[in-house]
Short mmCIF file of C-alpha atoms in Angstrom, two decimals:
data_model
loop_
_atom_site.label_atom_id
_atom_site.label_comp_id
_atom_site.label_asym_id
_atom_site.label_seq_id
_atom_site.Cartn_x
_atom_site.Cartn_y
_atom_site.Cartn_z
CA MET T 4 -35.90 -17.82 29.08
CA GLU T 5 -33.94 -20.93 30.01
CA LEU T 6 -31.79 -22.40 27.28
CA PRO T 7 -32.12 -26.15 26.63
CA GLU T 8 -29.24 -28.19 27.85
CA VAL T 9 -27.05 -29.67 25.11
CA GLU T 10 -26.73 -33.44 25.38
CA TYR T 11 -23.20 -34.61 24.74
CA LEU T 12 -21.93 -38.11 24.11
CA SER T 13 -22.21 -40.30 27.14
CA LEU T 14 -23.88 -43.31 25.55
CA THR T 15 -22.33 -46.45 24.20
CA ALA T 16 -22.05 -47.19 20.53
CA THR T 17 -24.85 -49.74 20.80
CA GLU T 18 -27.26 -47.09 22.10
CA LEU T 19 -26.15 -44.60 19.43
CA GLN T 20 -26.56 -46.95 16.48
CA ASP T 21 -29.86 -47.95 14.99
CA PRO T 22 -31.64 -50.15 17.58
CA VAL T 23 -32.44 -52.67 14.85
CA SER T 24 -28.78 -53.20 14.04
CA PRO T 25 -26.80 -52.90 17.25
CA THR T 26 -23.05 -53.34 17.30
CA GLU T 27 -20.78 -54.56 20.02
CA GLU T 28 -17.85 -52.45 18.90
CA GLU T 29 -17.33 -49.14 20.73
CA THR T 30 -16.84 -47.31 17.42
CA ILE T 31 -19.06 -45.54 14.88
CA ILE T 32 -18.71 -44.84 11.17
CA LEU T 33 -18.50 -41.20 10.04
CA ASN T 34 -19.02 -40.66 6.32
CA VAL T 35 -17.64 -37.23 5.43
CA GLY T 36 -17.92 -36.31 1.77
CA GLY T 37 -18.04 -39.97 0.74
CA VAL T 38 -15.00 -41.02 2.78
CA ASN T 39 -15.61 -43.35 5.75
CA HIS T 40 -13.85 -42.82 9.06
CA GLU T 41 -14.15 -45.26 11.94
CA VAL T 42 -13.70 -43.54 15.27
CA SER T 43 -14.34 -44.44 18.87
CA LEU T 44 -16.86 -42.70 21.06
CA GLU T 45 -14.19 -42.00 23.60
CA THR T 46 -12.26 -39.99 21.00
CA LEU T 47 -15.27 -37.85 20.04
CA SER T 48 -16.32 -37.21 23.62
CA SER T 49 -12.82 -35.91 24.46
CA LYS T 50 -13.68 -32.51 22.89
CA PRO T 51 -16.92 -31.30 24.50
CA GLY T 52 -18.59 -28.30 22.88
CA THR T 53 -17.79 -29.48 19.34
CA LYS T 54 -20.30 -30.75 16.80
CA LEU T 55 -19.23 -34.40 16.91
CA SER T 56 -19.54 -34.54 20.68
CA ASN T 57 -23.18 -33.46 20.48
CA LEU T 58 -25.50 -36.51 20.57
CA SER T 59 -28.55 -34.76 19.15
CA VAL T 60 -26.57 -33.54 16.14
CA LEU T 61 -25.17 -36.98 15.40
CA LYS T 62 -28.65 -38.54 15.46
CA GLN T 63 -29.77 -36.08 12.80
CA HIS T 64 -27.10 -37.37 10.41
CA TYR T 65 -27.58 -41.11 11.03
CA ARG T 66 -28.46 -43.26 7.98
CA PRO T 67 -30.02 -46.57 9.11
CA THR T 68 -29.64 -48.22 5.71
CA LYS T 69 -25.88 -47.74 5.67
CA LYS T 70 -25.37 -47.65 9.42
CA ASP T 71 -23.20 -44.52 9.29
CA TYR T 72 -23.37 -40.80 10.03
CA TYR T 73 -23.18 -38.76 6.87
CA PHE T 74 -21.81 -35.19 6.64
CA ASP T 75 -21.57 -33.53 3.25
CA ARG T 76 -18.37 -31.66 4.02
CA HIS T 77 -14.78 -31.44 2.76
CA PRO T 78 -13.29 -34.93 3.30
CA MET T 79 -9.62 -33.92 3.21
CA ILE T 80 -9.92 -31.07 5.69
CA PHE T 81 -11.86 -33.40 7.99
CA LEU T 82 -8.73 -35.53 8.29
CA ALA T 83 -7.04 -32.65 10.10
CA ILE T 84 -10.12 -32.17 12.30
CA LEU T 85 -10.34 -35.87 13.14
CA ASN T 86 -6.65 -35.86 13.98
CA TYR T 87 -7.40 -33.03 16.44
CA TYR T 88 -9.84 -35.32 18.26
CA ARG T 89 -7.25 -38.07 18.41
CA THR T 90 -4.12 -36.10 19.35
CA GLY T 91 -5.43 -32.86 20.83
CA GLU T 92 -3.36 -30.79 18.33
CA LEU T 93 -4.95 -29.00 15.39
CA HIS T 94 -2.64 -28.89 12.35
CA ILE T 95 -3.81 -27.54 8.99
CA PRO T 96 -2.16 -28.82 5.77
CA LEU T 97 -0.66 -25.99 3.73
CA GLN T 98 -2.39 -26.97 0.48
CA PHE T 99 -5.82 -25.91 1.72
CA CYS T 100 -7.19 -22.42 1.19
CA GLY T 101 -7.65 -20.37 4.36
CA PRO T 102 -11.34 -19.48 3.78
CA SER T 103 -12.20 -23.16 3.19
CA VAL T 104 -10.54 -24.18 6.43
CA LYS T 105 -12.28 -21.37 8.29
CA LYS T 106 -15.71 -22.52 7.08
CA GLU T 107 -14.99 -26.13 7.99
CA LEU T 108 -13.83 -25.20 11.48
CA ALA T 109 -16.97 -23.12 11.97
CA PHE T 110 -19.16 -26.04 10.84
CA TRP T 111 -17.50 -28.52 13.18
CA GLN T 112 -17.66 -25.90 15.97
CA ILE T 113 -13.92 -25.83 16.57
CA ASP T 114 -12.26 -22.57 17.61
CA GLU T 115 -9.67 -21.45 15.05
CA THR T 116 -7.39 -20.22 17.82
CA LEU T 117 -6.69 -23.88 18.64
CA ILE T 118 -4.57 -24.13 15.48
CA GLN T 119 -0.96 -24.84 16.40
CA GLU T 120 1.60 -22.07 16.05
CA CYS T 121 3.43 -23.89 13.25
CA CYS T 122 0.30 -23.67 11.08
CA TRP T 123 -1.22 -20.44 12.42
CA ILE T 124 0.95 -18.04 10.39
CA ASN T 125 0.04 -19.64 7.07
CA TYR T 126 -3.63 -19.95 8.07
CA HIS T 127 -3.97 -16.38 9.32
CA GLU T 128 -2.04 -14.88 6.40
CA TYR T 129 -5.05 -15.26 4.14
CA GLN T 130 -7.16 -13.08 6.45
CA GLU T 131 -4.55 -10.33 6.41
CA GLN T 132 -4.30 -10.53 2.64
CA LYS T 133 -8.06 -10.48 2.34
CA GLU T 134 -8.33 -7.32 4.43
CA SER T 135 -5.51 -5.71 2.43
CA LEU T 136 -7.18 -6.53 -0.87
CA ILE T 137 -10.51 -5.17 0.35
CA LYS T 138 -8.80 -1.88 1.20
CA PHE T 139 -6.99 -1.99 -2.15
CA ASN T 140 -10.22 -2.42 -4.11
CA ALA T 141 -11.96 0.24 -2.07
CA PHE T 142 -9.08 2.67 -2.64
CA PHE T 143 -9.25 2.37 -6.43
CA SER T 144 -12.97 1.83 -6.89
CA ASN T 145 -14.86 4.71 -8.42
CA ASP T 146 -17.48 6.39 -6.25
CA GLU T 147 -20.51 5.80 -8.43
CA ASN T 148 -22.70 7.73 -6.01
CA ILE T 149 -21.16 10.91 -7.35
CA TYR T 150 -22.61 10.30 -10.80
CA LYS T 151 -26.04 8.95 -9.84
CA ASP T 152 -27.67 12.32 -10.61
CA ILE T 153 -26.51 12.28 -14.24
CA GLU T 154 -29.38 10.00 -15.28
CA ASP T 155 -31.87 11.70 -12.96
CA THR T 156 -34.10 13.87 -15.13
CA LYS T 157 -35.37 15.67 -12.04
CA CYS T 158 -31.89 16.89 -11.25
CA PRO T 159 -31.11 20.44 -12.46
CA LEU T 160 -29.47 20.56 -15.88
CA TRP T 161 -26.55 22.61 -14.55
CA ARG T 162 -25.65 19.95 -11.98
CA ARG T 163 -25.91 17.17 -14.55
CA LEU T 164 -23.60 19.03 -16.92
CA ARG T 165 -21.11 19.61 -14.13
CA LEU T 166 -21.06 15.91 -13.25
CA MET T 167 -20.63 14.94 -16.90
CA ALA T 168 -17.72 17.37 -17.24
CA TRP T 169 -16.14 16.09 -14.01
CA ARG T 170 -16.39 12.49 -15.20
CA THR T 171 -14.73 13.47 -18.48
CA LEU T 172 -11.89 15.14 -16.59
CA GLU T 173 -11.39 12.43 -13.96
CA GLU T 174 -12.30 9.20 -15.77
CA PRO T 175 -10.84 9.07 -19.28
CA CYS T 176 -12.31 5.65 -20.01
CA SER T 177 -15.85 6.85 -19.36
CA SER T 178 -16.24 8.36 -22.83
CA LEU T 179 -14.44 9.14 -26.07
CA ALA T 180 -14.16 12.80 -25.05
CA GLY T 181 -12.47 11.72 -21.82
CA LYS T 182 -9.90 9.65 -23.73
CA VAL T 183 -9.15 12.51 -26.10
CA TYR T 184 -8.77 14.98 -23.24
CA ALA T 185 -6.52 12.57 -21.34
CA GLY T 186 -4.28 12.27 -24.40
CA ILE T 187 -4.08 16.06 -24.74
CA SER T 188 -3.32 16.41 -21.02
CA LEU T 189 -0.52 13.89 -21.29
CA MET T 190 1.07 15.78 -24.20
CA MET T 191 0.77 19.09 -22.34
CA VAL T 192 2.33 17.61 -19.19
CA LEU T 193 5.25 16.20 -21.19
CA LEU T 194 5.68 19.52 -23.00
CA SER T 195 5.67 21.45 -19.72
CA ILE T 196 8.27 19.12 -18.20
CA SER T 197 10.45 19.38 -21.33
CA ILE T 198 10.37 23.18 -21.15
CA PHE T 199 11.26 23.04 -17.46
CA MET T 200 14.28 20.84 -18.19
CA LEU T 201 15.47 22.81 -21.22
CA ASP T 202 15.16 26.04 -19.27
CA SER T 203 18.20 24.98 -17.24
CA HIS T 204 20.35 24.73 -20.39
CA HIS T 205 21.86 27.76 -22.14
CA ILE T 206 21.04 26.36 -25.58
CA LEU T 207 17.65 28.05 -25.53
CA ASP T 208 18.88 31.33 -24.02
CA VAL T 209 18.88 34.53 -26.06
CA ARG T 210 21.24 37.36 -25.17
CA PRO T 211 20.64 41.10 -25.30
CA HIS T 212 21.10 42.57 -28.81
CA ASP T 213 19.87 39.29 -30.34
CA GLY T 214 16.83 39.75 -32.51
CA ALA T 215 14.84 37.20 -30.52
CA TRP T 216 15.67 39.01 -27.25
CA ASN T 217 13.51 42.01 -28.09
CA LEU T 218 10.66 39.68 -29.05
CA THR T 219 10.85 37.89 -25.70
CA MET T 220 10.79 41.22 -23.86
CA SER T 221 7.76 42.32 -25.83
CA LEU T 222 5.84 39.33 -24.49
CA PHE T 223 6.01 40.97 -21.05
CA GLY T 224 5.20 44.45 -22.39
CA THR T 225 8.70 45.70 -21.60
CA SER T 226 10.74 47.77 -24.03
CA TYR T 227 14.47 47.61 -24.66
CA GLU T 228 14.95 51.08 -23.16
CA GLU T 229 13.25 49.97 -19.92
CA TYR T 230 15.67 47.09 -19.63
CA GLN T 231 18.61 49.46 -20.18
CA ASP T 232 17.34 51.59 -17.30
CA LEU T 233 17.02 48.42 -15.24
CA GLN T 234 20.63 47.48 -15.92
CA ASP T 235 21.78 50.99 -15.06
CA HIS T 236 19.82 50.86 -11.83
CA MET T 237 21.36 47.55 -10.77
CA SER T 238 24.97 48.27 -11.82
CA GLY T 239 25.04 51.92 -10.78
CA LYS T 240 26.52 52.87 -14.11
CA HIS T 241 25.10 54.93 -16.90
CA ASP T 242 27.89 54.69 -19.44
CA ASN T 243 28.36 51.83 -21.81
CA ALA T 244 25.15 50.32 -20.48
CA SER T 245 24.50 48.60 -23.76
CA HIS T 246 27.79 46.68 -23.59
CA ALA T 247 27.27 45.77 -19.93
CA ILE T 248 23.80 44.41 -20.45
CA GLY T 249 25.06 42.28 -23.31
CA ASP T 250 27.77 40.67 -21.17
CA ASP T 251 25.61 40.10 -18.08
CA VAL T 252 24.21 36.56 -18.16
CA ARG T 253 21.56 37.60 -15.66
CA PHE T 254 19.75 39.32 -18.53
CA ASN T 255 19.62 36.23 -20.73
CA LEU T 256 16.05 35.27 -21.58
CA LEU T 257 14.32 32.21 -22.95
CA HIS T 258 13.82 31.98 -26.68
CA PRO T 259 10.46 33.58 -27.57
CA ALA T 260 9.19 30.35 -29.14
CA VAL T 261 9.81 28.47 -25.88
CA GLU T 262 8.30 31.32 -23.87
CA ILE T 263 5.16 31.18 -25.99
CA LEU T 264 4.91 27.43 -25.42
CA ASN T 265 5.35 28.10 -21.72
CA PHE T 266 2.47 30.59 -21.82
CA PHE T 267 0.35 28.09 -23.72
CA CYS T 268 0.99 25.32 -21.17
CA ALA T 269 0.26 27.65 -18.25
CA GLY T 270 -2.97 28.75 -19.91
CA PHE T 271 -4.05 25.16 -20.50
CA PHE T 272 -3.40 24.09 -16.91
CA THR T 273 -5.08 27.25 -15.60
CA LEU T 274 -8.25 26.49 -17.57
CA ASP T 275 -8.02 22.85 -16.47
CA LEU T 276 -7.77 23.92 -12.82
CA LEU T 277 -10.68 26.35 -13.13
CA ALA T 278 -12.80 23.69 -14.83
CA ARG T 279 -12.10 21.23 -12.02
CA ILE T 280 -12.95 23.82 -9.37
CA ILE T 281 -16.23 24.72 -11.08
CA CYS T 282 -17.28 21.13 -11.82
CA CYS T 283 -16.04 19.50 -8.61
CA PRO T 284 -19.01 17.67 -7.02
CA ARG T 285 -17.53 17.46 -3.52
CA PHE T 286 -15.35 19.84 -1.56
CA ARG T 287 -12.98 17.11 -0.33
CA LEU T 288 -11.92 16.50 -3.93
CA LEU T 289 -10.70 20.11 -4.16
CA VAL T 290 -8.09 19.53 -1.47
CA SER T 291 -6.73 16.33 -2.99
CA PRO T 292 -2.94 16.10 -3.46
CA LEU T 293 -3.22 16.35 -7.25
CA MET T 294 -5.22 19.58 -7.03
CA CYS T 295 -2.62 21.03 -4.66
CA ILE T 296 0.13 20.07 -7.12
CA ASP T 297 -1.67 21.96 -9.90
CA VAL T 298 -1.90 25.09 -7.76
CA VAL T 299 1.73 24.96 -6.59
CA ALA T 300 2.95 24.40 -10.16
CA LEU T 301 1.12 27.48 -11.44
CA VAL T 302 2.17 29.89 -8.67
CA PRO T 303 5.79 30.45 -9.87
CA PHE T 304 4.65 31.19 -13.43
CA TYR T 305 2.19 33.91 -12.45
CA VAL T 306 4.49 35.43 -9.83
CA GLU T 307 7.29 35.67 -12.39
CA LEU T 308 4.89 37.09 -14.98
CA ILE T 309 3.67 39.79 -12.60
CA LEU T 310 7.23 40.71 -11.56
CA ASN T 311 8.36 40.90 -15.19
CA ILE T 312 5.60 43.36 -15.87
CA CYS T 313 5.65 45.41 -12.65
CA ARG T 314 9.08 45.11 -10.99
CA PRO T 315 11.51 43.25 -13.28
CA GLU T 316 14.54 44.25 -11.18
CA GLU T 317 13.44 41.79 -8.49
CA LEU T 318 14.06 38.89 -10.88
CA TYR T 319 17.75 39.75 -11.37
CA LYS T 320 18.92 40.03 -7.80
CA GLN T 321 18.88 37.80 -4.78
CA SER T 322 15.55 38.04 -2.99
CA VAL T 323 12.81 35.96 -1.46
CA PHE T 324 11.49 35.33 -4.96
CA ASP T 325 14.37 32.92 -5.58
CA PHE T 326 12.46 30.42 -3.45
CA LEU T 327 9.59 30.49 -5.91
CA GLN T 328 11.86 29.02 -8.56
CA LEU T 329 12.06 25.86 -6.48
CA LEU T 330 8.30 25.49 -6.72
CA GLN T 331 8.65 24.94 -10.45
CA ILE T 332 9.71 21.41 -9.60
CA ALA T 333 6.00 20.81 -9.00
CA ARG T 334 5.64 20.72 -12.79
CA ILE T 335 7.20 17.29 -12.76
CA LEU T 336 4.64 16.09 -10.21
CA ARG T 337 1.87 16.78 -12.73
CA ILE T 338 2.79 13.48 -14.34
CA PHE T 339 0.98 11.77 -11.47
CA ARG T 340 -2.34 13.22 -12.62
CA VAL T 341 -2.02 11.38 -15.93
CA ALA T 342 -0.26 8.36 -14.41
CA LYS T 343 -3.13 7.71 -12.01
CA HIS T 344 -5.08 6.20 -14.90
CA TYR T 345 -2.46 3.45 -15.39
CA THR T 346 -2.69 0.33 -13.27
CA GLY T 347 1.02 -0.32 -12.74
CA ILE T 348 1.83 3.14 -11.42
CA LYS T 349 -1.25 3.14 -9.17
CA VAL T 350 -0.20 -0.18 -7.69
CA ILE T 351 3.34 1.06 -7.05
CA LEU T 352 2.08 4.16 -5.25
CA TYR T 353 -0.42 2.17 -3.21
CA ALA T 354 2.19 -0.46 -2.29
CA LEU T 355 4.48 2.32 -1.03
CA LYS T 356 1.57 3.82 0.93
CA GLU T 357 0.80 0.49 2.59
CA SER T 358 4.51 -0.13 3.29
CA VAL T 359 5.05 3.07 5.25
CA SER T 360 5.79 1.17 8.47
CA GLU T 361 8.41 -0.98 6.72
CA ILE T 362 9.95 2.09 5.08
CA ILE T 363 10.12 3.89 8.43
CA LEU T 364 11.70 0.80 9.97
CA THR T 365 14.30 0.75 7.20
CA ILE T 366 15.12 4.43 7.71
CA VAL T 367 15.41 4.03 11.48
CA MET T 368 17.72 1.04 11.16
CA LEU T 369 19.73 2.89 8.52
CA CYS T 370 20.14 5.93 10.79
CA ILE T 371 21.25 3.77 13.73
CA ALA T 372 23.76 1.92 11.55
CA MET T 373 24.93 5.20 9.99
CA ILE T 374 25.73 6.83 13.34
CA LEU T 375 27.37 3.67 14.70
CA PHE T 376 29.66 3.00 11.74
CA ALA T 377 30.40 6.69 11.16
CA SER T 378 31.70 6.95 14.72
CA LEU T 379 33.71 3.73 14.38
CA MET T 380 35.19 4.88 11.08
CA PHE T 381 36.11 8.34 12.41
CA TYR T 382 37.94 7.05 15.46
CA GLY T 383 39.31 3.92 13.76
CA ASP T 384 40.63 5.52 10.58
CA ASN T 385 42.28 8.43 12.43
CA VAL T 386 44.43 6.26 14.69
CA TYR T 387 48.03 7.24 13.82
CA ASN T 388 46.82 8.21 10.36
CA GLU T 389 47.23 11.84 9.38
CA SER T 390 46.06 11.24 5.81
CA SER T 391 42.57 10.11 6.84
CA LYS T 392 39.79 11.47 4.64
CA ILE T 393 37.19 11.13 7.40
CA GLU T 394 37.79 14.50 9.02
CA ASP T 395 34.76 14.37 11.34
CA ILE T 396 31.79 12.20 12.21
CA MET T 397 29.46 14.14 9.90
CA ILE T 398 31.63 13.21 6.92
CA GLY T 399 31.67 9.71 8.38
CA CYS T 400 27.86 9.70 8.24
CA TRP T 401 28.01 10.54 4.54
CA TRP T 402 30.49 7.72 3.98
CA ALA T 403 28.34 5.31 6.05
CA VAL T 404 25.13 6.01 4.10
CA ILE T 405 26.88 5.56 0.75
CA THR T 406 28.46 2.31 1.95
CA LEU T 407 25.36 0.88 3.68
CA THR T 408 23.26 1.45 0.57
CA THR T 409 26.01 -0.18 -1.59
CA VAL T 410 26.32 2.95 -3.77
CA GLY T 411 30.01 3.62 -3.15
CA TYR T 412 30.87 6.97 -4.76
CA GLY T 413 34.50 6.66 -3.70
CA ASP T 414 34.96 10.30 -2.72
CA LYS T 415 35.51 9.34 0.94
CA VAL T 416 37.35 6.08 1.62
CA PRO T 417 39.26 4.60 4.58
CA THR T 418 43.06 4.80 4.41
CA SER T 419 44.10 2.63 7.34
CA GLY T 420 43.90 -1.01 8.37
CA ILE T 421 41.28 -0.39 11.03
CA GLY T 422 39.29 1.69 8.54
CA TYR T 423 39.32 -1.17 6.04
CA VAL T 424 37.94 -3.55 8.67
CA VAL T 425 35.17 -1.10 9.63
CA GLY T 426 34.36 -0.53 5.95
CA THR T 427 34.06 -4.27 5.32
CA VAL T 428 31.71 -4.78 8.26
CA THR T 429 29.66 -1.74 7.20
CA ALA T 430 29.19 -3.02 3.64
CA PHE T 431 28.19 -6.46 4.91
CA CYS T 432 25.65 -4.98 7.35
CA GLY T 433 24.26 -2.75 4.61
CA VAL T 434 23.48 -5.77 2.44
CA LEU T 435 21.74 -7.51 5.35
CA LEU T 436 19.79 -4.38 6.23
CA LEU T 437 18.36 -3.95 2.76
CA ALA T 438 17.79 -7.67 2.28
CA MET T 439 15.60 -7.86 5.38
CA THR T 440 13.28 -4.91 4.67
CA ILE T 441 12.99 -4.35 0.92
CA PRO T 442 11.45 -7.80 0.14
CA ILE T 443 8.48 -6.83 2.36
CA ILE T 444 7.75 -3.86 0.11
CA VAL T 445 8.22 -6.02 -2.98
CA SER T 446 5.82 -8.66 -1.66
CA ASN T 447 3.16 -5.99 -1.08
CA PHE T 448 3.57 -4.77 -4.63
CA LEU T 449 3.32 -8.30 -6.06
CA LEU T 450 0.17 -8.95 -4.03
CA TYR T 451 -1.60 -5.79 -5.17
CA TYR T 452 -0.40 -6.08 -8.76
CA ALA T 453 -1.64 -9.69 -9.00
CA GLN T 454 -5.00 -8.56 -7.61
CA SER T 455 -5.26 -5.70 -10.10
CA GLN T 456 -4.47 -8.02 -13.01
CA SER T 457 -7.01 -10.54 -11.73
CA ASP T 458 -9.70 -7.86 -11.47
CA LYS T 459 -8.85 -6.67 -14.95
CA LYS T 460 -9.26 -10.17 -16.42
CA LYS T 461 -12.54 -10.66 -14.57
CA CYS T 462 -13.80 -7.38 -15.91
CA LYS T 463 -12.93 -8.37 -19.47
CA THR T 464 -14.56 -11.77 -19.03
CA LYS T 465 -17.82 -10.42 -17.59
CA LYS T 466 -18.10 -7.36 -19.81
CA PRO T 467 -16.23 -7.95 -23.07
CA GLU T 468 -18.08 -5.08 -24.69
CA LYS T 469 -16.49 -2.69 -22.15
CA GLU T 470 -12.91 -3.84 -22.27
CA ASP T 471 -11.66 -0.29 -22.37
CA ASP T 472 -13.20 0.37 -18.95
CA CYS T 473 -10.93 -2.23 -17.40
CA ASP T 474 -7.83 -0.22 -18.16
CA ALA T 475 -8.54 2.15 -15.31
#
């Protein structure tokens, strides 16, 4: 099928105007949004392929009574478009919104890539922000398809109950039970973290021969005599075992009250994990980072419990089980399960996720600067200076990181004139390095946080009866 040829301006103004009211001037009147613009035909015909250079389109908008061509479009943006016809350069004023300009350019059939470089960054920024906000909303939006079977009476009762339980566990604002459970979870997380921190302090330790010590041992089903045999086995002595076990700090135990609380927390999180596994509607949710954190946080507790019951001597000597103690740090990460229901923390985490490239760039630049200035400091500070504290380049790297990040512990400092010069340059470069990269991460956070607050206000405006739902 042959396409009809488009007729572009090649007529005079007299032929284009209403035949009843011809004009001798080679100009026409364009009325855009109520604002008249007088422009020559030569100017319009200089941009073939655009709307105003198309004769058939212009005839459709001609008003004989007013002898003009009316377009109900944005009059202020049209000034920039008309200037493009006159000068050949497309400049967009900064006060106009990107989507509005995009629609106007599409209407006038002008390619947006013709925008000059000085205006392109500001114009195109809106599109990047729009795409980022779409991803942001999609990331935090709830998958309602998961819960569509709750209201379906044809769905098996067991599946409906599982979905209701999962919604209670994952979406606190969905019901009163969810809010209550979220509050209990928060208290249990804080209690677990408190026990983890206090466990590192001797204030809650009980020593052998203390009354509470026997009670703590009984929690593991171990008698005092069994622990005496354990001490004899490890020390190789059988005399005065009672005195030795009392002086050995390795045999100090947690206060029984704290140990009971520890058992209670572990039991709560175990039941919580089992409930999530049973009620989880989709397998991919089982391998989420928060589920992995729950598993890793529970492993050290149960390993230590089993060893206390079966082979307690393994807990009081260096072995591979020492590594499991490090996994207890995962208790602290449980706070993210509760924190995910709070907007500010979610925005911070998402901003960091979207700023990975900037963070990597910062680290790379920091490593390059670290190696460079560490080498300069090592060779510069050791020139005729026997009292230099930068014994090697590795120590110089430590000094460079502390200086570049403007921390300045002061444990390693230059002691020569050349070292002072290198230190000054290093500090100055550190400030520039952080000033160039960190604002990018901050701008991402401000963008996403402003969007989250805007969505929250919209939600409250549209559904005032469900204000609590906006919190998530």
